Short mmCIF file of C-alpha atoms in Angstrom, two decimals:
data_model
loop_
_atom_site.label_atom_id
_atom_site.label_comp_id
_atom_site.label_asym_id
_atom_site.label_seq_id
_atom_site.Cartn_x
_atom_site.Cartn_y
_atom_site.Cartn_z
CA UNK A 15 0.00 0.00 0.00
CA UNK A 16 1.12 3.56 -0.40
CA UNK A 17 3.00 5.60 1.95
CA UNK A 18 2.79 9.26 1.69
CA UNK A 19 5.07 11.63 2.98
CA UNK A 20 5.30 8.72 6.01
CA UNK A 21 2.01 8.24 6.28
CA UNK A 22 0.87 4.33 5.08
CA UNK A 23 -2.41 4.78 3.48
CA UNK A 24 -4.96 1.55 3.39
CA UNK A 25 -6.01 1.75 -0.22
CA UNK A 26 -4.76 2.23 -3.82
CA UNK A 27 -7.74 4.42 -4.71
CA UNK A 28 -8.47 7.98 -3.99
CA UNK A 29 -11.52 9.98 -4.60
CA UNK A 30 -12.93 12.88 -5.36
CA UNK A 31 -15.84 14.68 -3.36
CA UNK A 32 -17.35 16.86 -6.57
CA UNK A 33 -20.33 16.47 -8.71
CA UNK A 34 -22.14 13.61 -6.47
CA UNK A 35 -26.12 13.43 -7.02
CA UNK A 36 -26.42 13.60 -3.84
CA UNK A 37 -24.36 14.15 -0.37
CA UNK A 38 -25.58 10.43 0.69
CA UNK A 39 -24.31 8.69 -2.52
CA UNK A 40 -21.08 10.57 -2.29
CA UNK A 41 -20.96 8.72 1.31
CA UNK A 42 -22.23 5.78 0.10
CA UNK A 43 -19.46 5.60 -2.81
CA UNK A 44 -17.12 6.19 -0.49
CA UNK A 45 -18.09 3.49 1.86
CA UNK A 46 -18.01 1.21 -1.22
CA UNK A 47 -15.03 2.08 -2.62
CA UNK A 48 -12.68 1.66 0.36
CA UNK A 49 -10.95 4.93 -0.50
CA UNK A 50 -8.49 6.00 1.96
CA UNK A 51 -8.10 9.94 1.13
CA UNK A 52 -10.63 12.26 -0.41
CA UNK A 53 -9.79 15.60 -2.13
CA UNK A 54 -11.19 18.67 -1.16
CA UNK A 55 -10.91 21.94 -2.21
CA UNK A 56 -12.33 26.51 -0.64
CA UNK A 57 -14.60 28.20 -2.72
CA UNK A 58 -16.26 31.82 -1.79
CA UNK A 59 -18.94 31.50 1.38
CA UNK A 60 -21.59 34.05 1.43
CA UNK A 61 -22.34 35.70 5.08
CA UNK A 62 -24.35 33.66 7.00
CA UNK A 63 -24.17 30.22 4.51
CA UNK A 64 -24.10 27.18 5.04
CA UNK A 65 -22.38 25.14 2.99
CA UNK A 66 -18.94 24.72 4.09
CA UNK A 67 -20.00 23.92 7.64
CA UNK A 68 -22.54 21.16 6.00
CA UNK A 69 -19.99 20.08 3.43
CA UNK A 70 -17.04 19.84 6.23
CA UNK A 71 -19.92 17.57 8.57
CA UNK A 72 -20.05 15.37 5.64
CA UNK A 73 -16.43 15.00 4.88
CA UNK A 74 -15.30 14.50 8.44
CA UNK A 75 -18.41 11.40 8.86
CA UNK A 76 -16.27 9.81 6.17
CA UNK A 77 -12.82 8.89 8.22
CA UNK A 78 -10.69 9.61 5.27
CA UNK A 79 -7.65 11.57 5.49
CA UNK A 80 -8.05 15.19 3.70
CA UNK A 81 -6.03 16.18 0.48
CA UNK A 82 -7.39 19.73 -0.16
CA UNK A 83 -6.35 21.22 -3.17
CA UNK A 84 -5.85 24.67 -4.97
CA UNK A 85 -7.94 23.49 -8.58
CA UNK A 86 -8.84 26.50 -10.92
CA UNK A 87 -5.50 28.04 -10.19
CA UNK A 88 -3.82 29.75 -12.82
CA UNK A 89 -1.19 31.33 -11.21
CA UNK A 90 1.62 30.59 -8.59
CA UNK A 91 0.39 33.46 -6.11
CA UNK A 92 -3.11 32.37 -6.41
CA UNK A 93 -1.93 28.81 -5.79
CA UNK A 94 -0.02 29.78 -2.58
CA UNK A 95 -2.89 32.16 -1.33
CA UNK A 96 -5.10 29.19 -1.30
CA UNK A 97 -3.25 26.59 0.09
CA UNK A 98 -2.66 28.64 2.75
CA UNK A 99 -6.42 29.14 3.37
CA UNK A 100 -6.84 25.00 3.04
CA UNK A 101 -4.03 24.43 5.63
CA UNK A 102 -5.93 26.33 7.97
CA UNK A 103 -9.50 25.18 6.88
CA UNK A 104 -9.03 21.47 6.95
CA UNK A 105 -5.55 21.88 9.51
CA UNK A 106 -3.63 19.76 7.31
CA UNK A 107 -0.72 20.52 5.51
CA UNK A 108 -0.69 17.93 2.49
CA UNK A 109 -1.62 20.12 -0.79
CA UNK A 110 -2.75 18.86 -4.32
CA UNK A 111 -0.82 21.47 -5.97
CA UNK A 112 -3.09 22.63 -9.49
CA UNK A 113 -1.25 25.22 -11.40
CA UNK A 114 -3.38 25.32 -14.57
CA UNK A 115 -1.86 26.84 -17.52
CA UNK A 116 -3.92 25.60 -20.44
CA UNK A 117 -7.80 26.58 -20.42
CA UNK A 118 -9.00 24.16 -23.26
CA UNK A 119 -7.30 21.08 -22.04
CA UNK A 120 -6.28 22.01 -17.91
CA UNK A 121 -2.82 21.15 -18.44
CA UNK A 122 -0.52 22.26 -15.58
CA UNK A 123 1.60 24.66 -16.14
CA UNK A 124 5.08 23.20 -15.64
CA UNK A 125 6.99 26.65 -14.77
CA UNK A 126 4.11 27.66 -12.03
CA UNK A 127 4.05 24.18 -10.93
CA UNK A 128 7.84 24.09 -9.72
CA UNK A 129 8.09 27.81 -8.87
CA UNK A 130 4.69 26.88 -6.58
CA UNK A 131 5.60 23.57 -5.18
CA UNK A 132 9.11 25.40 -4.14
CA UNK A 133 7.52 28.02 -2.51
CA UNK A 134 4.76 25.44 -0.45
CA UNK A 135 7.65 23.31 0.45
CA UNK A 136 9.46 25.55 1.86
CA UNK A 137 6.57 26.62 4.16
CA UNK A 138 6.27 23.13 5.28
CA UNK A 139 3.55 21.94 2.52
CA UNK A 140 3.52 18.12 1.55
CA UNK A 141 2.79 18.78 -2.07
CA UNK A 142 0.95 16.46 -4.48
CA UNK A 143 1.77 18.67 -7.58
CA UNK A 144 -0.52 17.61 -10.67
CA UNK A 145 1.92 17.36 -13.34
CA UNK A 146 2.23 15.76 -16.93
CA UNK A 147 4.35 12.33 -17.58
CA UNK A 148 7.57 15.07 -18.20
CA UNK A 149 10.78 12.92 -17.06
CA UNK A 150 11.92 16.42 -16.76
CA UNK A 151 9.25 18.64 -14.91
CA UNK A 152 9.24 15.69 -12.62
CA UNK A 153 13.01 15.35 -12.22
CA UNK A 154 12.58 19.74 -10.80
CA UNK A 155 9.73 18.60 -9.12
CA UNK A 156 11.09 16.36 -6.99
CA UNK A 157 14.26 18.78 -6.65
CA UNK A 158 11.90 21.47 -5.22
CA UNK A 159 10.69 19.22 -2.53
CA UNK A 160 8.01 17.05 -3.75
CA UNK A 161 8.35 13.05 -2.19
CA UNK A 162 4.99 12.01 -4.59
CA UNK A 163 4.24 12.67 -7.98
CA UNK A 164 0.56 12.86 -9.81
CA UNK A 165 0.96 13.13 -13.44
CA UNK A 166 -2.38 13.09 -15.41
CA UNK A 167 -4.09 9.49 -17.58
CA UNK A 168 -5.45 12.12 -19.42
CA UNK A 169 -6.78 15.67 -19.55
CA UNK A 170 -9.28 16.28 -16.46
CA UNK A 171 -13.01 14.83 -16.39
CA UNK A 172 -12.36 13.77 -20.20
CA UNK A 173 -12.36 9.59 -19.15
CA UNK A 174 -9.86 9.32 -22.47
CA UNK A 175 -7.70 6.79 -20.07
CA UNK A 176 -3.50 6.51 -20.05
CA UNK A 177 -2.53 8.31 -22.98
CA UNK A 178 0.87 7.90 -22.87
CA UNK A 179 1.53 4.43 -22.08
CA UNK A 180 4.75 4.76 -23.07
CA UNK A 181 5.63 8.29 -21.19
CA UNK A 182 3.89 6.88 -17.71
CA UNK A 183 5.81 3.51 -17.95
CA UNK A 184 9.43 5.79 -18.70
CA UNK A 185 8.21 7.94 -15.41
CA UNK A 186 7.87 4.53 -12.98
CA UNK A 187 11.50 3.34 -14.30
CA UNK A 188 12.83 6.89 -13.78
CA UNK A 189 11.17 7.08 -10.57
CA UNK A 190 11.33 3.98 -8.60
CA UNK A 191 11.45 4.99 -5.20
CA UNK A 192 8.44 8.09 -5.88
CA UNK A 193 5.11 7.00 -4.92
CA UNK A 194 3.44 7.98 -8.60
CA UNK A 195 -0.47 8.60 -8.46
CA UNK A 196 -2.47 9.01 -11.75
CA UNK A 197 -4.37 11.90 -11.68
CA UNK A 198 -7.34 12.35 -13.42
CA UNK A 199 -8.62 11.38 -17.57
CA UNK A 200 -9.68 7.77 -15.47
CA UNK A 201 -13.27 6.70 -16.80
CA UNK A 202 -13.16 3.11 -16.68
CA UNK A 203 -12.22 0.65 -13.98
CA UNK A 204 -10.29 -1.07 -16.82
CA UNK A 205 -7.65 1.66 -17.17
CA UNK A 206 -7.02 2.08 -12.95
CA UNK A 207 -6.20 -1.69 -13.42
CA UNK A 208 -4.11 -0.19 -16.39
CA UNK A 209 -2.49 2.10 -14.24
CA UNK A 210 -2.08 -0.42 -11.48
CA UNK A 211 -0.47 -2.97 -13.76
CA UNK A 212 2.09 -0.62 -15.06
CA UNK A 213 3.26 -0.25 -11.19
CA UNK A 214 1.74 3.21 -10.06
CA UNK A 215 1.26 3.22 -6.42
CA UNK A 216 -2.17 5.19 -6.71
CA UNK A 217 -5.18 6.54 -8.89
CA UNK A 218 -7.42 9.62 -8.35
CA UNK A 219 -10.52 9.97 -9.63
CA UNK A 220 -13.49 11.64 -9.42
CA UNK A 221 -15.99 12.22 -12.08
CA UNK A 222 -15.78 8.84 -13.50
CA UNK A 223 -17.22 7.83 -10.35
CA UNK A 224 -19.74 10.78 -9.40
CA UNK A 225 -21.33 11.08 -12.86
CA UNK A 226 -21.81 7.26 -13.43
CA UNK A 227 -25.37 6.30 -13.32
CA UNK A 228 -25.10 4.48 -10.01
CA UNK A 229 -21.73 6.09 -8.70
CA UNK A 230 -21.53 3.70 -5.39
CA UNK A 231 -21.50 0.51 -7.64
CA UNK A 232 -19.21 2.57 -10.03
CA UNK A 233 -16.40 3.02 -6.75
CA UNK A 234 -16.86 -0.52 -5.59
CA UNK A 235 -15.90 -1.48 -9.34
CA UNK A 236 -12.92 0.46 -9.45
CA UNK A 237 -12.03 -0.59 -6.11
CA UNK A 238 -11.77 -3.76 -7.57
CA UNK A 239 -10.20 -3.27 -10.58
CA UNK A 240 -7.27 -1.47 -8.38
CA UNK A 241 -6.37 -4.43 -6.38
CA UNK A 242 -6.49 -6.83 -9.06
CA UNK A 243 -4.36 -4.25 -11.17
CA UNK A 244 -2.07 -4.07 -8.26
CA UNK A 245 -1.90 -8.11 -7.72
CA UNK A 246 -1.34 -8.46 -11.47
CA UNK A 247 1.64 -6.47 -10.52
CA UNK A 248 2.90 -7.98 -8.35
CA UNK A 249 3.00 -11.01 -9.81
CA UNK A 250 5.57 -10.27 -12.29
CA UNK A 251 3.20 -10.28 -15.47
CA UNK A 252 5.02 -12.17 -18.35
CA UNK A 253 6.34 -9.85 -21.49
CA UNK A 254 4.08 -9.75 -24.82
CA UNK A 255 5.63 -11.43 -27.88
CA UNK A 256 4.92 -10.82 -31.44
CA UNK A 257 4.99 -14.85 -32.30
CA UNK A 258 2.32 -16.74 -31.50
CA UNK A 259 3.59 -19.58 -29.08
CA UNK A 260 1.17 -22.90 -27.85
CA UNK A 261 0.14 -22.80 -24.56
CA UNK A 262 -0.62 -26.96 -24.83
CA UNK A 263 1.79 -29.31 -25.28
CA UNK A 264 2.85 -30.19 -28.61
CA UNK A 265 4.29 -33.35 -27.67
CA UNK A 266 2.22 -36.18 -26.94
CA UNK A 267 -0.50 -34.83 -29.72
CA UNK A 268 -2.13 -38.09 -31.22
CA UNK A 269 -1.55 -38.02 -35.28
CA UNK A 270 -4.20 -37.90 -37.15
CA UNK A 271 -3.16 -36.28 -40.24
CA UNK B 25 -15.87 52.10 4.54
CA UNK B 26 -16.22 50.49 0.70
CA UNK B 27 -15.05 47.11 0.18
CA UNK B 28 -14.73 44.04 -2.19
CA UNK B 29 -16.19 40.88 -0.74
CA UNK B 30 -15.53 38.02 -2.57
CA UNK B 31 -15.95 39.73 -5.75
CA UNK B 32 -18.96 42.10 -4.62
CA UNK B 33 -19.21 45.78 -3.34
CA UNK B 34 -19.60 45.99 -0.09
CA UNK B 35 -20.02 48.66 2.65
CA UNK B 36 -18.70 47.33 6.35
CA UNK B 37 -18.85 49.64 9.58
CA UNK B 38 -15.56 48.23 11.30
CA UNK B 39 -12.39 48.74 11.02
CA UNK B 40 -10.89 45.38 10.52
CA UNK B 41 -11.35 42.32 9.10
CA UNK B 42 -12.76 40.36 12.21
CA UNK B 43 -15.11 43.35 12.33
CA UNK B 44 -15.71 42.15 8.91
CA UNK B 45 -16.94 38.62 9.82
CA UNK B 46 -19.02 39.69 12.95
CA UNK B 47 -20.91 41.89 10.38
CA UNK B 48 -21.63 39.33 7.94
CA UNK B 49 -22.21 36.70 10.75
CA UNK B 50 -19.06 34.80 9.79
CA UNK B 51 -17.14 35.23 12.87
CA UNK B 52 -17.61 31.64 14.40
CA UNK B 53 -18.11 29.95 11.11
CA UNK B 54 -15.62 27.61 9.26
CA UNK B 55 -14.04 29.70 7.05
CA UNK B 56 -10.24 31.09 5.78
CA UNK B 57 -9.28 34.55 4.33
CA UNK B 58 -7.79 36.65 2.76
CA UNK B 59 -6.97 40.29 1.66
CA UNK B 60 -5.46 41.65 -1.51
CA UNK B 61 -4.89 38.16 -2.21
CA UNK B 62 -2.23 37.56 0.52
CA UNK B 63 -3.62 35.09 3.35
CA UNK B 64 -4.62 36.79 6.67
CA UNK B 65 -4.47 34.10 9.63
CA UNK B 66 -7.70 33.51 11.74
CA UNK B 67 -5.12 34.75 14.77
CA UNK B 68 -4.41 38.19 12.66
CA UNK B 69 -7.61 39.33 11.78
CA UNK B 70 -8.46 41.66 14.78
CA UNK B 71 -5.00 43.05 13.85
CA UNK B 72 -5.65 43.62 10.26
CA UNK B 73 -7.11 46.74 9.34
CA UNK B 74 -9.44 47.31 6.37
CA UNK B 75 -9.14 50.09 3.66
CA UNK B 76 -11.61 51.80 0.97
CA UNK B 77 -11.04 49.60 -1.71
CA UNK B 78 -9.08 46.32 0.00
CA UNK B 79 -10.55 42.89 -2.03
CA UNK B 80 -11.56 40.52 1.13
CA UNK B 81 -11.62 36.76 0.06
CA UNK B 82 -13.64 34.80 2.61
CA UNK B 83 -13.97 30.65 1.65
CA UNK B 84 -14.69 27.80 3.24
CA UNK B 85 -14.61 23.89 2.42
CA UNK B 86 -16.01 22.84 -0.58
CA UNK B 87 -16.58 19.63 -2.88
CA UNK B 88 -12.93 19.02 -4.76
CA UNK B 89 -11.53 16.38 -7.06
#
């Protein structure tokens, strides 16, 4: 299981708290799923509402640990503001670093993302920067403090899967002792056992599970597909082959030509 | 005294931002803030005075993925 910044975490799978029909699904998929950590994130409160006292009841009913995070962020200042306010909001100080610089497809923006994560770790942040599968953005990543890396399956909500199969298998080689989390493009259970079976440590996901027509079934089957992905991994799968090769004997075949 | 509020005129009577929060009935609620987009500690806010124009950011938790 993954450890984080020294803490051991109990399951492969994190999720989301957006978009849920309903605050009792989101508790039921949670229950289902087995999640260990759920993400979080501040938005505006008018005077005298409600929400984030209601929302924060929820969230703490659930027993997960807390990964608030700073998405919409388009800038390193705005970044830092607001994980400041979500250290002090949820009193923890792990941070899903988002530094968006691409509007269309919410790629991070690589030169925010390091200047940011920098700037967090040295206030005593645990950063969980979203990144790409860059060997190199990840190499300054790591440089400027950060002990886990989340690069994206795929461009936020879109369910498009690993996209670079080839990119997030070059990242686990490069970084073998980084706990590596995919974050986000996940829409089928099939591609977190993907993930898994390629030797990430982690998935996040979110909106493949809250906008599925019955979201709790939806986390219990990609709490599944997670630790047979992970199993599969473990089990040293065998390499592919162009040739075909029998898998029954060929001696001992009665003639009958 | 003339204010931004989370995007929004807004008058407020005191003179700093916990004055702020008793006015809008925020001052025991769950909630972080800011002003001109640096963070302001729930310890600093009876020592952080307002000014005509100052942008107050006041959040709390929200659904995140």
């Amino acid at each position: 299981m993954p450890v984080f910044y020294g803490t051991d975490i109990a399951s492969r799978l994190m999720l989301g708290t957006a978009q849920y029909p309903s605050p009792a699904v989101l508790a039921e998929a949670f229950r289902r799923s087995g999640a260990g950590i759920a993400t979080v994130s501040v938005r505006r409160e008018a005077g005298g509402g409600q929400q984030g006292q209601d929302f924060w009841s929820l969230i703490d009913s659930l027993g997960v640990t807390l990964l608030p995070n700073t998405a919409g962020c388009h800038s390193v200042r705005e970044a830092v503001t607001t994980a400041q306010m979500a250290r002090e909001l949820f009193g923890t100080n792990w941070i899903k670093l988002e530094v968006i610089g691409h509007a269309d497809t919410l790629q991070p923006d690589p030169f925010g993302l390091v200047e940011a994560a920098r700037i967090l770790t040295g206030e005593g942040f645990h950063v969980f920067p979203y990144c790409t599968e860059d060997l190199v953005l990840c190499d300054r990543l790591v440089t400027a403090g950060c002990q886990v890396l989340m690069p994206w399956g795929a461009p936020i909500g879109t369910g498009l899967g690993l996209n670079n199969i080839y990119g997030l298998r070059s990242l686990r080689a490069h970084f073998p002792d980084v706990p590596l989390v995919i974050d986000a493009g996940l829409g089928l259970p099939s591609q977190a056992a993907q993930a898994m079976e390629l030797g990430f440590d982690a998935v996040l996901l979110n909106t493949a599970v809250a906008r599925a027509g019955d979201p709790a079934a939806m986390a219990e089957a990609f709490a599944g597909a997670v630790a047979a992905g992970a199993l599969a991994h473990g089990a040293d799968p065998m390499p592919p082959r162009d040739m075909a090769a029998p898998s029954t004997p060929v001696l001992g075949k009665a003639f009958l030509a | 005294m003339n204010i931004t509020l989370n995007g929004e005129p807004h008058e407020v009577t005191g003179p700093t931002l916990a004055d702020l929060l008793v006015e809008t009935g925020q001052s025991g609620a769950k909630v972080a803030t800011a002003v001109n987009e640096v963070f302001v500690p729930a310890t600093q806010r009876a020592g952080t005075p307002l000014a005509p124009g100052d942008r107050v950011e006041v959040v709390a938790p929200r659904q995140g993925g």
